[in-house]
Amino acid sequence: MKSAVLVIDVQSALFDPEPKPFESDMVVKKINKVTHWARNNSLPVIFIQHEQLNSILEFECDGWQLQSGLELEVTDIKVRKTTPDSFLNTELKVVLNAHQIEHLIICGYASEFCIDTTVRRAAGLGYSTELVSDAHTTHDKPHASGNEIRMHHNCTLPNISSFGVKITTTPTDALI
């Protein structure tokens, strides 16, 4: 089964200002380990960037740029999106089909929004998914900390079996 790595919304406006997402520096380091491993194994690395007009995430503005700690290569692919769903009105499915991808390895931001939505949509489209359990994050919320939100999604998403494909969680070191 051919795999690809999706790095979702690790962008300057979301990672650089205070307060930062939970364990943001560690998450970026883990993502770099995953993408380095993927490239060494000839797996496509796809960076997905959220954008919204008249906001800190407006296309090509400073905040829209990928977070400066990420390690990129010229072979990496970039996909733009405007909703929490990395597939909706984007070229992601076309890119995955062109590379004959069947399995997605997912990391990035925000656990409860874009990560959750993309994992569920991917499974609904027939892609087995592997959420890198220590390489996704979010900000603290009034109802739960970033750590609690990440743990919740690490425990909840793998229990969804109705899509007919597996959703798993794997820590970075076990993946690579």
JSON list of C-alpha atoms in Angstrom, two decimals, residues 53-143:
[
{"chain": "A", "resi": 53, "resn": "LEU", "atom": "CA", "xyz": [-9.19, 36.39, 2.80]},
{"chain": "A", "resi": 54, "resn": "ASN", "atom": "CA", "xyz": [-8.66, 39.49, 4.95]},
{"chain": "A", "resi": 55, "resn": "SER", "atom": "CA", "xyz": [-7.11, 37.54, 7.82]},
{"chain": "A", "resi": 56, "resn": "ILE", "atom": "CA", "xyz": [-3.73, 36.59, 9.25]},
{"chain": "A", "resi": 57, "resn": "LEU", "atom": "CA", "xyz": [-3.93, 33.56, 6.93]},
{"chain": "A", "resi": 58, "resn": "GLU", "atom": "CA", "xyz": [-4.47, 35.46, 3.70]},
{"chain": "A", "resi": 59, "resn": "PHE", "atom": "CA", "xyz": [-2.74, 33.73, 0.77]},
{"chain": "A", "resi": 60, "resn": "GLU", "atom": "CA", "xyz": [0.98, 34.55, 0.58]},
{"chain": "A", "resi": 61, "resn": "CYS", "atom": "CA", "xyz": [1.02, 36.92, 3.59]},
{"chain": "A", "resi": 62, "resn": "ASP", "atom": "CA", "xyz": [3.62, 36.37, 6.33]},
{"chain": "A", "resi": 63, "resn": "GLY", "atom": "CA", "xyz": [1.22, 34.48, 8.60]},
{"chain": "A", "resi": 64, "resn": "TRP", "atom": "CA", "xyz": [0.18, 32.13, 5.79]},
{"chain": "A", "resi": 65, "resn": "GLN", "atom": "CA", "xyz": [3.77, 30.93, 5.26]},
{"chain": "A", "resi": 66, "resn": "LEU", "atom": "CA", "xyz": [4.84, 27.56, 6.61]},
{"chain": "A", "resi": 67, "resn": "GLN", "atom": "CA", "xyz": [6.37, 27.75, 10.09]},
{"chain": "A", "resi": 68, "resn": "SER", "atom": "CA", "xyz": [10.08, 28.57, 9.78]},
{"chain": "A", "resi": 69, "resn": "GLY", "atom": "CA", "xyz": [11.22, 25.49, 11.74]},
{"chain": "A", "resi": 70, "resn": "LEU", "atom": "CA", "xyz": [9.81, 23.09, 9.15]},
{"chain": "A", "resi": 71, "resn": "GLU", "atom": "CA", "xyz": [12.34, 21.45, 6.87]},
{"chain": "A", "resi": 72, "resn": "LEU", "atom": "CA", "xyz": [11.17, 21.50, 3.25]},
{"chain": "A", "resi": 73, "resn": "GLU", "atom": "CA", "xyz": [12.59, 20.01, 0.08]},
{"chain": "A", "resi": 74, "resn": "VAL", "atom": "CA", "xyz": [11.97, 21.03, -3.52]},
{"chain": "A", "resi": 75, "resn": "THR", "atom": "CA", "xyz": [10.19, 17.72, -4.14]},
{"chain": "A", "resi": 76, "resn": "ASP", "atom": "CA", "xyz": [7.55, 18.47, -1.49]},
{"chain": "A", "resi": 77, "resn": "ILE", "atom": "CA", "xyz": [4.05, 19.28, -2.67]},
{"chain": "A", "resi": 78, "resn": "LYS", "atom": "CA", "xyz": [1.92, 22.17, -1.40]},
{"chain": "A", "resi": 79, "resn": "VAL", "atom": "CA", "xyz": [-1.88, 22.25, -1.35]},
{"chain": "A", "resi": 80, "resn": "ARG", "atom": "CA", "xyz": [-4.02, 25.27, -0.46]},
{"chain": "A", "resi": 81, "resn": "LYS", "atom": "CA", "xyz": [-7.32, 24.89, 1.41]},
{"chain": "A", "resi": 82, "resn": "THR", "atom": "CA", "xyz": [-10.07, 27.13, 2.78]},
{"chain": "A", "resi": 83, "resn": "THR", "atom": "CA", "xyz": [-11.96, 24.77, 5.14]},
{"chain": "A", "resi": 84, "resn": "PRO", "atom": "CA", "xyz": [-10.96, 22.27, 7.86]},
{"chain": "A", "resi": 85, "resn": "ASP", "atom": "CA", "xyz": [-11.36, 19.54, 5.22]},
{"chain": "A", "resi": 86, "resn": "SER", "atom": "CA", "xyz": [-8.12, 19.19, 3.27]},
{"chain": "A", "resi": 87, "resn": "PHE", "atom": "CA", "xyz": [-10.06, 17.53, 0.42]},
{"chain": "A", "resi": 88, "resn": "LEU", "atom": "CA", "xyz": [-12.95, 19.99, -0.02]},
{"chain": "A", "resi": 89, "resn": "ASN", "atom": "CA", "xyz": [-12.41, 22.23, -3.06]},
{"chain": "A", "resi": 90, "resn": "THR", "atom": "CA", "xyz": [-8.67, 21.40, -3.17]},
{"chain": "A", "resi": 91, "resn": "GLU", "atom": "CA", "xyz": [-6.40, 19.46, -5.49]},
{"chain": "A", "resi": 92, "resn": "LEU", "atom": "CA", "xyz": [-5.44, 16.95, -2.76]},
{"chain": "A", "resi": 93, "resn": "LYS", "atom": "CA", "xyz": [-7.37, 13.97, -4.17]},
{"chain": "A", "resi": 94, "resn": "VAL", "atom": "CA", "xyz": [-5.94, 14.60, -7.66]},
{"chain": "A", "resi": 95, "resn": "VAL", "atom": "CA", "xyz": [-2.41, 14.70, -6.19]},
{"chain": "A", "resi": 96, "resn": "LEU", "atom": "CA", "xyz": [-2.98, 11.49, -4.22]},
{"chain": "A", "resi": 97, "resn": "ASN", "atom": "CA", "xyz": [-4.45, 9.73, -7.26]},
{"chain": "A", "resi": 98, "resn": "ALA", "atom": "CA", "xyz": [-1.49, 10.82, -9.42]},
{"chain": "A", "resi": 99, "resn": "HIS", "atom": "CA", "xyz": [0.86, 9.17, -6.90]},
{"chain": "A", "resi": 100, "resn": "GLN", "atom": "CA", "xyz": [-1.44, 6.13, -6.45]},
{"chain": "A", "resi": 101, "resn": "ILE", "atom": "CA", "xyz": [-1.68, 6.75, -2.70]},
{"chain": "A", "resi": 102, "resn": "GLU", "atom": "CA", "xyz": [-3.85, 4.46, -0.56]},
{"chain": "A", "resi": 103, "resn": "HIS", "atom": "CA", "xyz": [-2.56, 5.25, 2.94]},
{"chain": "A", "resi": 104, "resn": "LEU", "atom": "CA", "xyz": [-2.13, 8.65, 4.61]},
{"chain": "A", "resi": 105, "resn": "ILE", "atom": "CA", "xyz": [0.21, 9.52, 7.46]},
{"chain": "A", "resi": 106, "resn": "ILE", "atom": "CA", "xyz": [-1.16, 12.69, 9.05]},
{"chain": "A", "resi": 107, "resn": "CYS", "atom": "CA", "xyz": [0.34, 15.30, 11.35]},
{"chain": "A", "resi": 108, "resn": "GLY", "atom": "CA", "xyz": [-0.03, 19.03, 11.98]},
{"chain": "A", "resi": 109, "resn": "TYR", "atom": "CA", "xyz": [-2.57, 21.47, 13.42]},
{"chain": "A", "resi": 110, "resn": "ALA", "atom": "CA", "xyz": [-5.37, 21.73, 14.83]},
{"chain": "A", "resi": 111, "resn": "SER", "atom": "CA", "xyz": [-6.19, 18.37, 16.38]},
{"chain": "A", "resi": 112, "resn": "GLU", "atom": "CA", "xyz": [-9.90, 19.10, 16.89]},
{"chain": "A", "resi": 113, "resn": "PHE", "atom": "CA", "xyz": [-10.51, 20.89, 13.59]},
{"chain": "A", "resi": 114, "resn": "CYS", "atom": "CA", "xyz": [-8.41, 20.30, 10.49]},
{"chain": "A", "resi": 115, "resn": "ILE", "atom": "CA", "xyz": [-6.74, 17.10, 11.69]},
{"chain": "A", "resi": 116, "resn": "ASP", "atom": "CA", "xyz": [-10.01, 15.51, 12.84]},
{"chain": "A", "resi": 117, "resn": "THR", "atom": "CA", "xyz": [-11.94, 16.60, 9.74]},
{"chain": "A", "resi": 118, "resn": "THR", "atom": "CA", "xyz": [-9.26, 15.47, 7.31]},
{"chain": "A", "resi": 119, "resn": "VAL", "atom": "CA", "xyz": [-8.78, 12.08, 9.00]},
{"chain": "A", "resi": 120, "resn": "ARG", "atom": "CA", "xyz": [-12.52, 11.40, 8.86]},
{"chain": "A", "resi": 121, "resn": "ARG", "atom": "CA", "xyz": [-12.85, 12.60, 5.26]},
{"chain": "A", "resi": 122, "resn": "ALA", "atom": "CA", "xyz": [-9.83, 10.55, 4.19]},
{"chain": "A", "resi": 123, "resn": "ALA", "atom": "CA", "xyz": [-11.36, 7.43, 5.72]},
{"chain": "A", "resi": 124, "resn": "GLY", "atom": "CA", "xyz": [-14.70, 8.23, 4.06]},
{"chain": "A", "resi": 125, "resn": "LEU", "atom": "CA", "xyz": [-12.88, 8.40, 0.72]},
{"chain": "A", "resi": 126, "resn": "GLY", "atom": "CA", "xyz": [-11.30, 4.98, 1.35]},
{"chain": "A", "resi": 127, "resn": "TYR", "atom": "CA", "xyz": [-7.82, 5.97, 2.51]},
{"chain": "A", "resi": 128, "resn": "SER", "atom": "CA", "xyz": [-6.47, 4.15, 5.53]},
{"chain": "A", "resi": 129, "resn": "THR", "atom": "CA", "xyz": [-5.00, 6.75, 7.85]},
{"chain": "A", "resi": 130, "resn": "GLU", "atom": "CA", "xyz": [-2.28, 6.82, 10.45]},
{"chain": "A", "resi": 131, "resn": "LEU", "atom": "CA", "xyz": [-2.35, 9.80, 12.78]},
{"chain": "A", "resi": 132, "resn": "VAL", "atom": "CA", "xyz": [1.11, 10.52, 14.20]},
{"chain": "A", "resi": 133, "resn": "SER", "atom": "CA", "xyz": [0.03, 10.70, 17.82]},
{"chain": "A", "resi": 134, "resn": "ASP", "atom": "CA", "xyz": [2.76, 13.06, 19.06]},
{"chain": "A", "resi": 135, "resn": "ALA", "atom": "CA", "xyz": [3.05, 15.17, 15.89]},
{"chain": "A", "resi": 136, "resn": "HIS", "atom": "CA", "xyz": [-0.27, 17.01, 15.95]},
{"chain": "A", "resi": 137, "resn": "THR", "atom": "CA", "xyz": [-1.31, 19.78, 18.29]},
{"chain": "A", "resi": 138, "resn": "THR", "atom": "CA", "xyz": [-3.68, 22.61, 19.08]},
{"chain": "A", "resi": 139, "resn": "HIS", "atom": "CA", "xyz": [-4.02, 25.57, 21.40]},
{"chain": "A", "resi": 140, "resn": "ASP", "atom": "CA", "xyz": [-5.50, 25.30, 24.88]},
{"chain": "A", "resi": 141, "resn": "LYS", "atom": "CA", "xyz": [-9.25, 26.00, 24.92]},
{"chain": "A", "resi": 142, "resn": "PRO", "atom": "CA", "xyz": [-11.49, 27.07, 27.83]},
{"chain": "A", "resi": 143, "resn": "HIS", "atom": "CA", "xyz": [-12.92, 23.54, 28.07]}
]
